[in-house]
mmCIF file of C-alpha atoms in Angstrom:
data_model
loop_
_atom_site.group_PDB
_atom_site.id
_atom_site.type_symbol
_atom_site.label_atom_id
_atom_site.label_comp_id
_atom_site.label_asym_id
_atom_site.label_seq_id
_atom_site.Cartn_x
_atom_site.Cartn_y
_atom_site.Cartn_z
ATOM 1 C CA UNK A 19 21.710 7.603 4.920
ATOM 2 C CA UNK A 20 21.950 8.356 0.792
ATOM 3 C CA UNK A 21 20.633 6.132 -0.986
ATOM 4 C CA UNK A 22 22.641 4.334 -4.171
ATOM 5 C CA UNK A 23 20.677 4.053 -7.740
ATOM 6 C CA UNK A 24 21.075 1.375 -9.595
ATOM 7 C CA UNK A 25 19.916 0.818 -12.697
ATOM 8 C CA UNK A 26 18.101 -2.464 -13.326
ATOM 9 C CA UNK A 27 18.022 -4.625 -16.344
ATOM 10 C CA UNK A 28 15.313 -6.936 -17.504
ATOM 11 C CA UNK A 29 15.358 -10.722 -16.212
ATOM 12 C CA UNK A 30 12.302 -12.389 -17.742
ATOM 13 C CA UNK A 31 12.417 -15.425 -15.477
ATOM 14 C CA UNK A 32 9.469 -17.255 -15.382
ATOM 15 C CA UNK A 33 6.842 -16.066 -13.504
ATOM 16 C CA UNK A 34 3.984 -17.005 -11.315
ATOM 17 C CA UNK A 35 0.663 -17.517 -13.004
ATOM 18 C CA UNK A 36 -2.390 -15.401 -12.254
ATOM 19 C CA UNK A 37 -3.696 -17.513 -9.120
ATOM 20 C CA UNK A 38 0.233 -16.767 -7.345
ATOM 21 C CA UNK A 39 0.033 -13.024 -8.008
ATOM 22 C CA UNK A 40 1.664 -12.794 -11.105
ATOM 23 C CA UNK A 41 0.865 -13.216 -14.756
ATOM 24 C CA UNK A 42 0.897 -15.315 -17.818
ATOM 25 C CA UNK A 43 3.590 -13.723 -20.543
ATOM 26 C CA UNK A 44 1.699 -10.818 -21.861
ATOM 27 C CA UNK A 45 2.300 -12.310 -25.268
ATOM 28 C CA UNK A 46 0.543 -15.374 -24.586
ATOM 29 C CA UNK A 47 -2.182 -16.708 -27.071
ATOM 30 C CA UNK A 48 -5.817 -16.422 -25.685
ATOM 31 C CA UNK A 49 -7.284 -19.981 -25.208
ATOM 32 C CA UNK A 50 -10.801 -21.117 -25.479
ATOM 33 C CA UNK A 51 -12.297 -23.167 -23.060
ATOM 34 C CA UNK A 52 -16.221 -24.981 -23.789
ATOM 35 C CA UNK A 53 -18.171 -26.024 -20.954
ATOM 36 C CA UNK A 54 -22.033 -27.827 -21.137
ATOM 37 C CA UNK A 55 -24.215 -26.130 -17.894
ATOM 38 C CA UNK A 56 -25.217 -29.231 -15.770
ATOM 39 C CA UNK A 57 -27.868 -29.445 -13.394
ATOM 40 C CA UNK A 58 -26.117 -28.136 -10.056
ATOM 41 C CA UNK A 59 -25.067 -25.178 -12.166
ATOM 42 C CA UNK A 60 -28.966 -24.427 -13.238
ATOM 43 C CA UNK A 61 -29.662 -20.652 -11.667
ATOM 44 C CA UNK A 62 -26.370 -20.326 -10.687
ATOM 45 C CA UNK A 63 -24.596 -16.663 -11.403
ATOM 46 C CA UNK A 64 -22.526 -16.949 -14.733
ATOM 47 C CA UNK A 65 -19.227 -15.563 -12.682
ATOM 48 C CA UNK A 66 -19.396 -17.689 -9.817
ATOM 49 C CA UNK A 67 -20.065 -20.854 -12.055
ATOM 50 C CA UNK A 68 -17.270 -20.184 -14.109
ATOM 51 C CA UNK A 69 -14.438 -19.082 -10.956
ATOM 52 C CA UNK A 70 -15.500 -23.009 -9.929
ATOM 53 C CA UNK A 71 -14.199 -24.583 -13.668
ATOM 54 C CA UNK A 72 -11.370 -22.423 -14.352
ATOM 55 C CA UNK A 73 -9.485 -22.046 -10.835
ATOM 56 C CA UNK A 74 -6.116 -20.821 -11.880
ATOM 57 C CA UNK A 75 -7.514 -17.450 -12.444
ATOM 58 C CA UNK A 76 -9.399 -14.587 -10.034
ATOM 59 C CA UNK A 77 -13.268 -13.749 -10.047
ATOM 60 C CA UNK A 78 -12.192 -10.460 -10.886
ATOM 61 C CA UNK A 79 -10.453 -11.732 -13.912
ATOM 62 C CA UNK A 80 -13.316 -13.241 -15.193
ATOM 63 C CA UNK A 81 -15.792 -10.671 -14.202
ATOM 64 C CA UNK A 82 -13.336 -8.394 -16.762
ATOM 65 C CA UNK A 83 -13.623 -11.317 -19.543
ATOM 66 C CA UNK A 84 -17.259 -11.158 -19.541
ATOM 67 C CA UNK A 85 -18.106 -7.173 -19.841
ATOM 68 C CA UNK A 86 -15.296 -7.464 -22.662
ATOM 69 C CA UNK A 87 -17.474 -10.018 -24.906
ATOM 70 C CA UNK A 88 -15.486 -12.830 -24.006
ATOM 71 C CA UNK A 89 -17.798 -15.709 -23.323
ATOM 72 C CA UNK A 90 -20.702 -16.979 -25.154
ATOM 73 C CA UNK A 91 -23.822 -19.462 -24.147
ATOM 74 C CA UNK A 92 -25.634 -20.857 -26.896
ATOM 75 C CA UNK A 93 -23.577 -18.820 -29.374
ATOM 76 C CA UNK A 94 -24.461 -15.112 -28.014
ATOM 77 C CA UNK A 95 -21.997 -12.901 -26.213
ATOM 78 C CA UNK A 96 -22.992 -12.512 -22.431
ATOM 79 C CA UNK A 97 -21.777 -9.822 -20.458
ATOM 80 C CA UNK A 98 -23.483 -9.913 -17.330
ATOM 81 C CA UNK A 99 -21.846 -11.495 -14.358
ATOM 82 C CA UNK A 100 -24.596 -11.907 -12.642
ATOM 83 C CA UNK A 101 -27.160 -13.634 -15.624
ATOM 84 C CA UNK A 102 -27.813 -17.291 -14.206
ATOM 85 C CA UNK A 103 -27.404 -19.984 -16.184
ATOM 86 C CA UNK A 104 -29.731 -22.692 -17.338
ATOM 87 C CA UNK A 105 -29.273 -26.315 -17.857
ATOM 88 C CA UNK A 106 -28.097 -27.742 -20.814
ATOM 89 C CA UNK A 107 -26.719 -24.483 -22.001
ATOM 90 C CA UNK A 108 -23.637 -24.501 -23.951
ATOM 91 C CA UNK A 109 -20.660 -21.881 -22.563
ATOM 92 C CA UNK A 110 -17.613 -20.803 -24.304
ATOM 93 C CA UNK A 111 -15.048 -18.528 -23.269
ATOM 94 C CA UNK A 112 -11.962 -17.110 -24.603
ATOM 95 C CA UNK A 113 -9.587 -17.119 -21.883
ATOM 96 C CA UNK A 114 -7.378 -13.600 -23.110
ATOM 97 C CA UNK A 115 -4.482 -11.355 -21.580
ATOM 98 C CA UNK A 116 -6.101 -8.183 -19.961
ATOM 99 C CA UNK A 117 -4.572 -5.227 -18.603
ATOM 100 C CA UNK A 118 -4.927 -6.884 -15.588
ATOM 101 C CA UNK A 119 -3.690 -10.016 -16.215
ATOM 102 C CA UNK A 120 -0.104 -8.482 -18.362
ATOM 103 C CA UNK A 121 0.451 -6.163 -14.953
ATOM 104 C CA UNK A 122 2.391 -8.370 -12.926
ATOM 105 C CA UNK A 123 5.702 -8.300 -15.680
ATOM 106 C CA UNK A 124 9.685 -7.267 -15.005
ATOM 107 C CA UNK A 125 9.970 -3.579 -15.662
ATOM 108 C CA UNK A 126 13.758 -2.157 -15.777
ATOM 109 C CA UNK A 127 13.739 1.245 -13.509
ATOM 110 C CA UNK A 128 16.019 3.208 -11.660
ATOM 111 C CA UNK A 129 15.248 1.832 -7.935
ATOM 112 C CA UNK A 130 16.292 3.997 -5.239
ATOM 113 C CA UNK A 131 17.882 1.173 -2.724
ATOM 114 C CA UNK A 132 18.942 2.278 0.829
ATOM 115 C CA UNK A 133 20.400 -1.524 1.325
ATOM 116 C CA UNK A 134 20.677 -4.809 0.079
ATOM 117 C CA UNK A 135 21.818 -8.157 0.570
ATOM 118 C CA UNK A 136 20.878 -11.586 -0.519
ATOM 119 C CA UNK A 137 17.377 -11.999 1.544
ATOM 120 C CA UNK A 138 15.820 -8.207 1.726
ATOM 121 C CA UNK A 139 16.274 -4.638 0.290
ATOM 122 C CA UNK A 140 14.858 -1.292 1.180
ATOM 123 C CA UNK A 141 13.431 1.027 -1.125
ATOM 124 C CA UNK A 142 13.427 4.964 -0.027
ATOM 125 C CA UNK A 143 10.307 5.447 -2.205
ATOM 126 C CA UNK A 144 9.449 8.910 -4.079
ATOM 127 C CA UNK A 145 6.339 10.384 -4.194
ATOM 128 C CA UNK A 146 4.152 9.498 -7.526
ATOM 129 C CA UNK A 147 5.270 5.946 -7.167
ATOM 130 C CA UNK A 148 2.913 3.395 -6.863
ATOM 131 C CA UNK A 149 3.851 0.506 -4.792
ATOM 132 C CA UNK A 150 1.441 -2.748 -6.587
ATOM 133 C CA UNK A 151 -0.596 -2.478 -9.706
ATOM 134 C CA UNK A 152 -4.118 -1.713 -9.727
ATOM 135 C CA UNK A 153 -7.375 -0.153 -11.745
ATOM 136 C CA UNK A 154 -5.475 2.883 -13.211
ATOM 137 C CA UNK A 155 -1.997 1.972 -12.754
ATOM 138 C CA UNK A 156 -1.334 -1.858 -14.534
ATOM 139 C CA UNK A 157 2.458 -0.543 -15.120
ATOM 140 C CA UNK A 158 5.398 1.291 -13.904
ATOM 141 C CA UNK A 159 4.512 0.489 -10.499
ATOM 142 C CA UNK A 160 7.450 -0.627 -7.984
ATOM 143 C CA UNK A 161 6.471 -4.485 -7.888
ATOM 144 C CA UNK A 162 7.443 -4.148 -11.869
ATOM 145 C CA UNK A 163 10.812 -2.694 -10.855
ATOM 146 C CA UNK A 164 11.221 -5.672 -8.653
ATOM 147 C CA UNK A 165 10.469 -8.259 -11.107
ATOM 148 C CA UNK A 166 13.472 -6.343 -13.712
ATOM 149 C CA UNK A 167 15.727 -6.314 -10.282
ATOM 150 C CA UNK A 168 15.970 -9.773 -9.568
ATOM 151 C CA UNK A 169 14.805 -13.120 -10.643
ATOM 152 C CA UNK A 170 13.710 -14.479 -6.970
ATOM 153 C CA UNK A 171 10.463 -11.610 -6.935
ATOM 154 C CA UNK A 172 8.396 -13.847 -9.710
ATOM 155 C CA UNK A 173 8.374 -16.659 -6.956
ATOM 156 C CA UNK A 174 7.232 -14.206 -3.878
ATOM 157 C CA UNK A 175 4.054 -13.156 -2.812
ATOM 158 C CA UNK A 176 3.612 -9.713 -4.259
ATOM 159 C CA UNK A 177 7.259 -9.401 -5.492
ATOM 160 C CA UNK A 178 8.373 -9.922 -2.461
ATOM 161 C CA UNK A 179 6.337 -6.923 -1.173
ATOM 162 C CA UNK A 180 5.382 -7.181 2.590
ATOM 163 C CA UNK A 181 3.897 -3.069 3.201
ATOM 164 C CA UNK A 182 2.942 -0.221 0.978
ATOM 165 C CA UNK A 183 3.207 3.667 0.860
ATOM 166 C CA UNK A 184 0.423 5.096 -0.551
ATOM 167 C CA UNK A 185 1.148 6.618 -4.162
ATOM 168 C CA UNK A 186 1.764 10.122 -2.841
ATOM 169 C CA UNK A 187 3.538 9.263 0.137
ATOM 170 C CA UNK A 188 7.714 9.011 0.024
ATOM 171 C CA UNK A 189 10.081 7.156 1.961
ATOM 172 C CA UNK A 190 11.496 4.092 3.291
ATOM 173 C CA UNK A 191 10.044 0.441 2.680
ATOM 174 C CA UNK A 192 11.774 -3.131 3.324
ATOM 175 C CA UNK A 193 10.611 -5.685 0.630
ATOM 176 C CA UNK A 194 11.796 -9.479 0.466
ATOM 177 C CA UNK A 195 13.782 -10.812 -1.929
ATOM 178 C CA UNK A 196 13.610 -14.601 -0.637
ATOM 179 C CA UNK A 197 10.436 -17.128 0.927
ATOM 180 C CA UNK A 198 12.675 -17.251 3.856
ATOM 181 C CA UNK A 199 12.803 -13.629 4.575
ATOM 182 C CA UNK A 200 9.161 -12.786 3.698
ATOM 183 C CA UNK A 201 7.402 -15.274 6.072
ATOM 184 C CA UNK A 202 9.659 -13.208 9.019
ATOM 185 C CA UNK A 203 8.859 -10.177 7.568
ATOM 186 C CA UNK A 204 5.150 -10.449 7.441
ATOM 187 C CA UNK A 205 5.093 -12.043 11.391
ATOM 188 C CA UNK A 206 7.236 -9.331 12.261
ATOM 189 C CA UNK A 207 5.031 -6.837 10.790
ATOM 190 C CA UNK A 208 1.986 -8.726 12.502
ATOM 191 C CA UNK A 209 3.893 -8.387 16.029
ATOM 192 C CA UNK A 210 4.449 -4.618 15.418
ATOM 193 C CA UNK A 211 8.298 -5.635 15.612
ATOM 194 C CA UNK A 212 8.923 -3.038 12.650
ATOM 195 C CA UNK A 213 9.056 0.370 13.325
ATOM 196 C CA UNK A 214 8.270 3.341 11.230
ATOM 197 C CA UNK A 215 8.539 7.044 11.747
ATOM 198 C CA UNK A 216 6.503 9.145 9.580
ATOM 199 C CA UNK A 217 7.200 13.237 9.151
ATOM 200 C CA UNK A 218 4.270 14.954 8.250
ATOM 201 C CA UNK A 219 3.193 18.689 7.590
ATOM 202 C CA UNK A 220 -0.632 19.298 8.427
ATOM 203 C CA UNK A 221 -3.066 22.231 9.047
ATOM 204 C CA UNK A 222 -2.930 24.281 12.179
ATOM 205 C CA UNK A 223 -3.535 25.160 15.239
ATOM 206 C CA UNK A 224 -2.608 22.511 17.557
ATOM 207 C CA UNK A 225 -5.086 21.917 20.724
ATOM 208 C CA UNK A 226 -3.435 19.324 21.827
ATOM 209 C CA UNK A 227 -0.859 17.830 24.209
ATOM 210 C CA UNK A 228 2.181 17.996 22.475
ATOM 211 C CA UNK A 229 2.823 14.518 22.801
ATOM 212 C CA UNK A 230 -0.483 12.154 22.267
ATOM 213 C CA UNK A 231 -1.290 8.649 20.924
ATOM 214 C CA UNK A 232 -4.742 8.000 18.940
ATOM 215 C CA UNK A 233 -6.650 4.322 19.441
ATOM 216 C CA UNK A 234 -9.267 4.880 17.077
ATOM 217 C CA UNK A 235 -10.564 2.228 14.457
ATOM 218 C CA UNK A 236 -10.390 2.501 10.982
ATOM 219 C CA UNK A 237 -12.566 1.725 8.147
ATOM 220 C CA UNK A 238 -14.019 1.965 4.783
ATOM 221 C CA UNK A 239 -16.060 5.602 5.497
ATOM 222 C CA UNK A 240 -19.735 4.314 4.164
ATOM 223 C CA UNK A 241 -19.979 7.456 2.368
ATOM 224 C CA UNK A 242 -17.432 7.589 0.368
ATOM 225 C CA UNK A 243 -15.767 4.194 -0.892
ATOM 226 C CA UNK A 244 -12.492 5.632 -1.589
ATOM 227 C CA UNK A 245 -12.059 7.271 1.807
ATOM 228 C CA UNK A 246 -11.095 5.339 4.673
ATOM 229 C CA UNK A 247 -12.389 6.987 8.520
ATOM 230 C CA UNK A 248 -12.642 6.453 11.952
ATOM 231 C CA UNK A 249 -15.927 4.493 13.450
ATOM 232 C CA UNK A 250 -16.989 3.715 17.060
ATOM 233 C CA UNK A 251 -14.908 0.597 18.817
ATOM 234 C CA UNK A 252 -18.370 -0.717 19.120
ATOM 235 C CA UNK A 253 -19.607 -0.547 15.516
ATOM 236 C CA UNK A 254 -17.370 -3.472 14.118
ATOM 237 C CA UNK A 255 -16.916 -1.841 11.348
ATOM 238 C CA UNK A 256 -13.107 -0.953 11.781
ATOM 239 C CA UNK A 257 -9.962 -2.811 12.890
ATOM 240 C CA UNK A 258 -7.950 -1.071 16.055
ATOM 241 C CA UNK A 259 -5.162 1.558 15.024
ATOM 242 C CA UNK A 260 -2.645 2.965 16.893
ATOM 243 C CA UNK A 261 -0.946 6.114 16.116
ATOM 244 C CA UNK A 262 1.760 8.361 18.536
ATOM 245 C CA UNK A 263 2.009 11.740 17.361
ATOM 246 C CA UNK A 264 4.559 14.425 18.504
ATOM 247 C CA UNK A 265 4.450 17.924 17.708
ATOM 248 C CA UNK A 266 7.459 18.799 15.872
ATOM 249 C CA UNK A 267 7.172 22.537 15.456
ATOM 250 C CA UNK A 268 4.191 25.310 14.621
ATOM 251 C CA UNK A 269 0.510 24.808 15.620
ATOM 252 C CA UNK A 270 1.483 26.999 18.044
ATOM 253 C CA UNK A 271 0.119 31.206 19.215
ATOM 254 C CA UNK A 272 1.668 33.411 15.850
ATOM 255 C CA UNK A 273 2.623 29.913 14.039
ATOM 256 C CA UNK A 274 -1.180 28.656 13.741
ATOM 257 C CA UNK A 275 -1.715 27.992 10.816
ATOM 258 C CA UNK A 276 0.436 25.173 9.826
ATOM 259 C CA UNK A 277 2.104 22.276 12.547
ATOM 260 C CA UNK A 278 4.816 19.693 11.889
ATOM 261 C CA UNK A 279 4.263 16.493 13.423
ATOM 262 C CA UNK A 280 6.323 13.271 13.636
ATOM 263 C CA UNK A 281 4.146 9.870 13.900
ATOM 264 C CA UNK A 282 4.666 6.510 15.194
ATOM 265 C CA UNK A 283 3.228 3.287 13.412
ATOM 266 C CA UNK A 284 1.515 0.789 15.610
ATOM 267 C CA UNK A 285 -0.648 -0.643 12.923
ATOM 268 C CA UNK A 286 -0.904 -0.687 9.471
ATOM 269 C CA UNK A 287 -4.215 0.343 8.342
ATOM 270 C CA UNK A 288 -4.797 2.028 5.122
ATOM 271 C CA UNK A 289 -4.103 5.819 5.093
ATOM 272 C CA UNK A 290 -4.131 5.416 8.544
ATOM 273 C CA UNK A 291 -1.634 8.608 9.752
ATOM 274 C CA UNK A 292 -4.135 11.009 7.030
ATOM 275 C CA UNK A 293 -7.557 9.366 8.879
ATOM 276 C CA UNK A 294 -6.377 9.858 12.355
ATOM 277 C CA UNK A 295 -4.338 13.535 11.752
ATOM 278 C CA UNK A 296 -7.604 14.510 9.876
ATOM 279 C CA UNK A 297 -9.970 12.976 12.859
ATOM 280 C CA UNK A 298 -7.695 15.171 15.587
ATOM 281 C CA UNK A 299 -8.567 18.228 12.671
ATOM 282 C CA UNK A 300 -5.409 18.561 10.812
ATOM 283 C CA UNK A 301 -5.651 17.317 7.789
ATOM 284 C CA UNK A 302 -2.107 17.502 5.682
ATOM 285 C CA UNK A 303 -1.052 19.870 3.698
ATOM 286 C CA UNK A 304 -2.304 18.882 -0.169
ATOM 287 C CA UNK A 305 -4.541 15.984 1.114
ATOM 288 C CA UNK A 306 -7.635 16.967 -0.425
ATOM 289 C CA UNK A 307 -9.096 13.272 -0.321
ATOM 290 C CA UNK A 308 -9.133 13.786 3.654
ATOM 291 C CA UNK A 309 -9.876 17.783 3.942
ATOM 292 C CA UNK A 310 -6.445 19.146 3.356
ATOM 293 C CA UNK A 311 -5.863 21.819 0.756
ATOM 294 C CA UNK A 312 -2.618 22.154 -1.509
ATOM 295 C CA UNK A 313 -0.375 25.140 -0.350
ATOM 296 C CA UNK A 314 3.074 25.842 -0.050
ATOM 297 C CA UNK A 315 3.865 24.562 -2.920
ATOM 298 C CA UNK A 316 3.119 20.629 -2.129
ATOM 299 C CA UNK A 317 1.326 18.958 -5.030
ATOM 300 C CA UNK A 318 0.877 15.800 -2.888
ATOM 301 C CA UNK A 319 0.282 14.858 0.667
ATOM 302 C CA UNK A 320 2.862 15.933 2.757
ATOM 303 C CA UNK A 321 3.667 12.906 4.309
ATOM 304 C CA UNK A 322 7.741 10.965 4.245
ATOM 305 C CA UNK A 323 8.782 7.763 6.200
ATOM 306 C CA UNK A 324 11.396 9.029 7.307
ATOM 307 C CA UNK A 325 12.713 6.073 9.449
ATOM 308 C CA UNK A 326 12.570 2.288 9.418
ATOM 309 C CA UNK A 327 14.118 0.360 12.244
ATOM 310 C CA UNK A 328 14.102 -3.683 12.236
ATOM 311 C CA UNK A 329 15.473 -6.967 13.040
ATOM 312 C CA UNK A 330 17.166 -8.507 10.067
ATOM 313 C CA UNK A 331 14.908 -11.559 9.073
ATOM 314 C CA UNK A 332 17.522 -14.126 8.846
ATOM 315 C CA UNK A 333 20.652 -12.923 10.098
ATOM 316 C CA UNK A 334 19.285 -11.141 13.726
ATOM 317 C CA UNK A 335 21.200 -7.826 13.294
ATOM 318 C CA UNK A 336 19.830 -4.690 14.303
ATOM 319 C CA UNK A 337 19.457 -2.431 11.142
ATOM 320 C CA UNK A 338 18.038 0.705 10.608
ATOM 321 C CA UNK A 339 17.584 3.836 8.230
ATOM 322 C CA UNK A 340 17.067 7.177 7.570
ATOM 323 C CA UNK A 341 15.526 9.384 4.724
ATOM 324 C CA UNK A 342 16.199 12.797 4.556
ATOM 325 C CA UNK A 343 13.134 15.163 4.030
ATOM 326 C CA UNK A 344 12.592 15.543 -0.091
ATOM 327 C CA UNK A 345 12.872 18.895 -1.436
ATOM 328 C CA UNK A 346 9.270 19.477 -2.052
ATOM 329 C CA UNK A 347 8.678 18.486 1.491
ATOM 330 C CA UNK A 348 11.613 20.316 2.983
ATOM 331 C CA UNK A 349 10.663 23.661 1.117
ATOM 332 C CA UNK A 350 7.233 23.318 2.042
ATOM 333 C CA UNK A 351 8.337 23.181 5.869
ATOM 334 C CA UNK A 352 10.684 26.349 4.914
ATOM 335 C CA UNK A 353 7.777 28.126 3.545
ATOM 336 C CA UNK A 354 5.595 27.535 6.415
ATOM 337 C CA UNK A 355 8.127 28.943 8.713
ATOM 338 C CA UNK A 356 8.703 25.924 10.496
ATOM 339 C CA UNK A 357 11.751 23.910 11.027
ATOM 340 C CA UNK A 358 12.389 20.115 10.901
ATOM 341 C CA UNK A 359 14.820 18.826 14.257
ATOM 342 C CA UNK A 360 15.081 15.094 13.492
ATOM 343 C CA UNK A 361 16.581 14.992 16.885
ATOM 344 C CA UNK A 362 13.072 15.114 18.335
ATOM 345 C CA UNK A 363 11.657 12.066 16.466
ATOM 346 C CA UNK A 364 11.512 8.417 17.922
ATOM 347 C CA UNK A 365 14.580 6.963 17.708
ATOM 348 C CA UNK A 366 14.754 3.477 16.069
ATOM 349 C CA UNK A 367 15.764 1.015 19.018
ATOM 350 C CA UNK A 368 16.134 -2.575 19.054
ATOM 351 C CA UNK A 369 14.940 -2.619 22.624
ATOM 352 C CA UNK A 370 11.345 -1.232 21.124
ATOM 353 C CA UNK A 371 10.537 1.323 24.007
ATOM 354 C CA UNK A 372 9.720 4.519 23.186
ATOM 355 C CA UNK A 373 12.234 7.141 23.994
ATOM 356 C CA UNK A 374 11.642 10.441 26.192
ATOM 357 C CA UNK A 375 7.958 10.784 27.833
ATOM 358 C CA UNK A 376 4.807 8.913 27.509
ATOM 359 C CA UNK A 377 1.921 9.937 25.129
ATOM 360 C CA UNK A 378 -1.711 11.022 26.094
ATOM 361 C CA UNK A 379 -3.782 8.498 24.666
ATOM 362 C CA UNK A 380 -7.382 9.337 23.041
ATOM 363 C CA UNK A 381 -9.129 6.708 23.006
ATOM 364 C CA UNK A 382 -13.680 6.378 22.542
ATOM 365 C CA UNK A 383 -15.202 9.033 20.664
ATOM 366 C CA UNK A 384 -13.361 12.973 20.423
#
C-alpha cells in the first residue's frame, strides 16, 4: 500500500495540562506558589512533600524545578530533592515552563498516513522518528505531529498514541484519533488482537529451525539501564514475551554471514524483537546497543513493520496494511546477497491463526 503525505497545519486547540499528558502553553507566565512546612511534613523529602501540595503536575516535574533553583525555604535556593524539611520552614517555588513541560505542543509535519477516517489513522513511520517526547528529544517527535494534525489528540492519552516504534525502527503504527477508539485499541492490544509483522536483517549463521517461536521474559538488563534482556521465568524480574521468527533467506552454508528473518508480535515489550534475535545470537545489522555492528550500509537497526492487521475499533471491519521495505533497508538486503519474498511472511488474517506450519518453541534457559 503507498502511503499519501499530507501536510499538516497548526491547530492550537487547547490542550491537556501536565497531569493529562500534555502541557501548559509554552508561553505561559511562571507562577509562584508559598507554602509554611507543618508538622506531618517535618523530615519529610522536599520532592515528595511538594508532589502532595501541587498535584496537577509530575514528581519528575518538580524534581527538574528544584536542581534548576526554583524553590526556596527560608529564602535560600534548595536543590536537593531529597533534603527533608523541618517544621515551621517557609517554602516558595516558582512554578516555570521546562523543556519538559513545553514538549507536549502541535507541531505542523509532513505525516506519512497509510489511512484515515474519523476515529483512527496509521502512520508508516521512518526511521529517525521518535514516536513520544522524552530526555533528549522534547520536539519534533510524532505525538507533536499529531497535536498540528487534528484538534481531538490534545484530549487523548498520549495524542492518541496506543504503541511505539523505537526511534530507529520504521514502519506501520495505528494511533487514535477519538476516546472511543483508543479504549478498543488499547484492550485490543492487551488481548494480542493486533497483529504485527516485523522484517528484520540480523547477523549470521542460522542454527536454528527455520521456523521457531521464543517465550523468554524481558527486562531492564541490571547492568546496563538502557538495555533491556532476557532473565529466568523464575527471577520475576521480566514480564513473558512471545516472539515467532521465520527465516526469510541467508544464515544458511555459503550465505552465513548475514540471515533475513520475518517476526511475529505476541507481546509488546520494549525492544523486544532486538533482545530475543540478540538472545538466539543474531543481533541486527547496525544494532550496536544489543551486539550488532553497522554494515552494509545501514546506519540504524535494521528492523521495518512491515504489516499491521486489525479489527477496526468502532466500525468491525477487517483492515490491514502493508509497508514496502525502505531503501536503506532494501539495499542493505541487496548487498548482503539476500532477497526479501513477502510471500513467505504471516499473512494478516482476521481469523488470527497462523498460516503454514507450527513454530518450535524455546522456552527456559538456551
Amino acid at each position: 500500500m503507498v502511503s499519501k503525505i499530507i501536510e499538516v497545519e497548526a491547530d492550537v486547540a487547547a490542550l491537556a495540562d501536565a497531569a493529562d499528558g500534555g502541557a501548559a502553553d509554552p508561553g505561559a507566565e511562571s507562577e509562584w506558589r508559598r507554602f509554611v512546612v507543618d508538622a506531618d511534613g517535618h523530615g519529610a523529602r522536599l520532592d515528595r512533600w511538594l508532589a502532595a501540595r501541587v498535584p496537577e503536575v509530575s514528581r519528575s516535574y518538580l524534581q527538574q524545578l528544584i536542581a534548576e533553583g526554583a524553590v526556596c525555604l527560608d529564602g535560600a535556593v534548595q536543590s536537593k530533592p531529597a533534603r527533608r524539611l523541618r517544621v515551621g520552614e517557609s517554602l516558595a517555588i516558582e512554578l516555570r515552563p521546562t523543556a519538559q513541560a513545553q514538549a507536549f505542543v502541535p507541531q505542523p509535519m509532513a505525516l506519512p498516513i497509510v489511512f484515515e477516517d474519523d476515529h483512527l489513522l496509521v502512520i508508516d513511520k521512518p526511521a529517525g522518528w521518535v514516536v513520544h517526547p522524552a530526555a533528549g528529544h522534547w520536539s519534533g517527535t510524532l505525538l507533536n505531529g499529531l497535536l498540528a494534525h487534528h484538534a481531538g489528540a490534545a484530549r487523548l492519552p498520549r495524542a492518541g498514541i496506543v504503541h511505539r516504534l523505537d526511534k530507529d525502527t520504521s514502519g506501520l503504527m495505528v494511533v487514535a484519533k477519538t476516546q472511543r477508539a483508543f479504549d478498543a485499541l488499547v484492550a485490543m492490544i492487551a488481548a494480542r488482537e493486533v497483529q504485527r509483522i516485523y522484517v528484520a536483517l540480523a547477523g549470521g549463521p542460522w542454527r536454528h529451525p527455520d521456523r521457531v517461536g521464543v517465550d523468554q521474559p524481558i527486562g531492564r538488563d541490571p547492568r546496563q539501564r538502557l538495555r533491556m534482556a532476557v532473565h529466568p521465568p523464575e527471577s520475576g524480574a521480566a514480564k513473558p514475551a512471545r516472539t515467532d521468527i521465520r527465516r526469510l533467506d541467508g544464515g544458511t552454508p555459503g550465505r552465513a554471514e548475514w540471515v533475513l528473518v520475518g517476526c511475529k508480535l505476541h507481546t509488546g515489550r520494549t525492544h523486544q524483537i532486538r533482545v530475543h534475535l540478540a538472545w538466539l545470537g543474531h543481533p541486527l545489522v547496525g544494532d550496536t546497543l544489543y551486539g550488532g555492528r553497522p554494515a552494509l550500509g545501514m546506519a540504524r537497526q535494521a528492523l521495518h513493520a512491515v504489516r499491521l492487521g486489525l479489527r477496526h475499533p468502532v466500525g468491525g471491519d477487517w483492515l490491514a496494511f502493508e509497508s514496502p521495505l525502505p531503501p536503506d533497508l532494501a539495499d542493505a538486503v541487496t548487498a548482503a546477497g539476500l532477497h526479501y519474498n513477502p510471500a513467505l511472511l504471516w499473512a494478516v488474517r482476521p481469523d488470527g491463526e497462523h498460516d503454514g506450519p507450527g513454530h518450535d518453541r524455546i522456552t527456559g534457559s538456551a
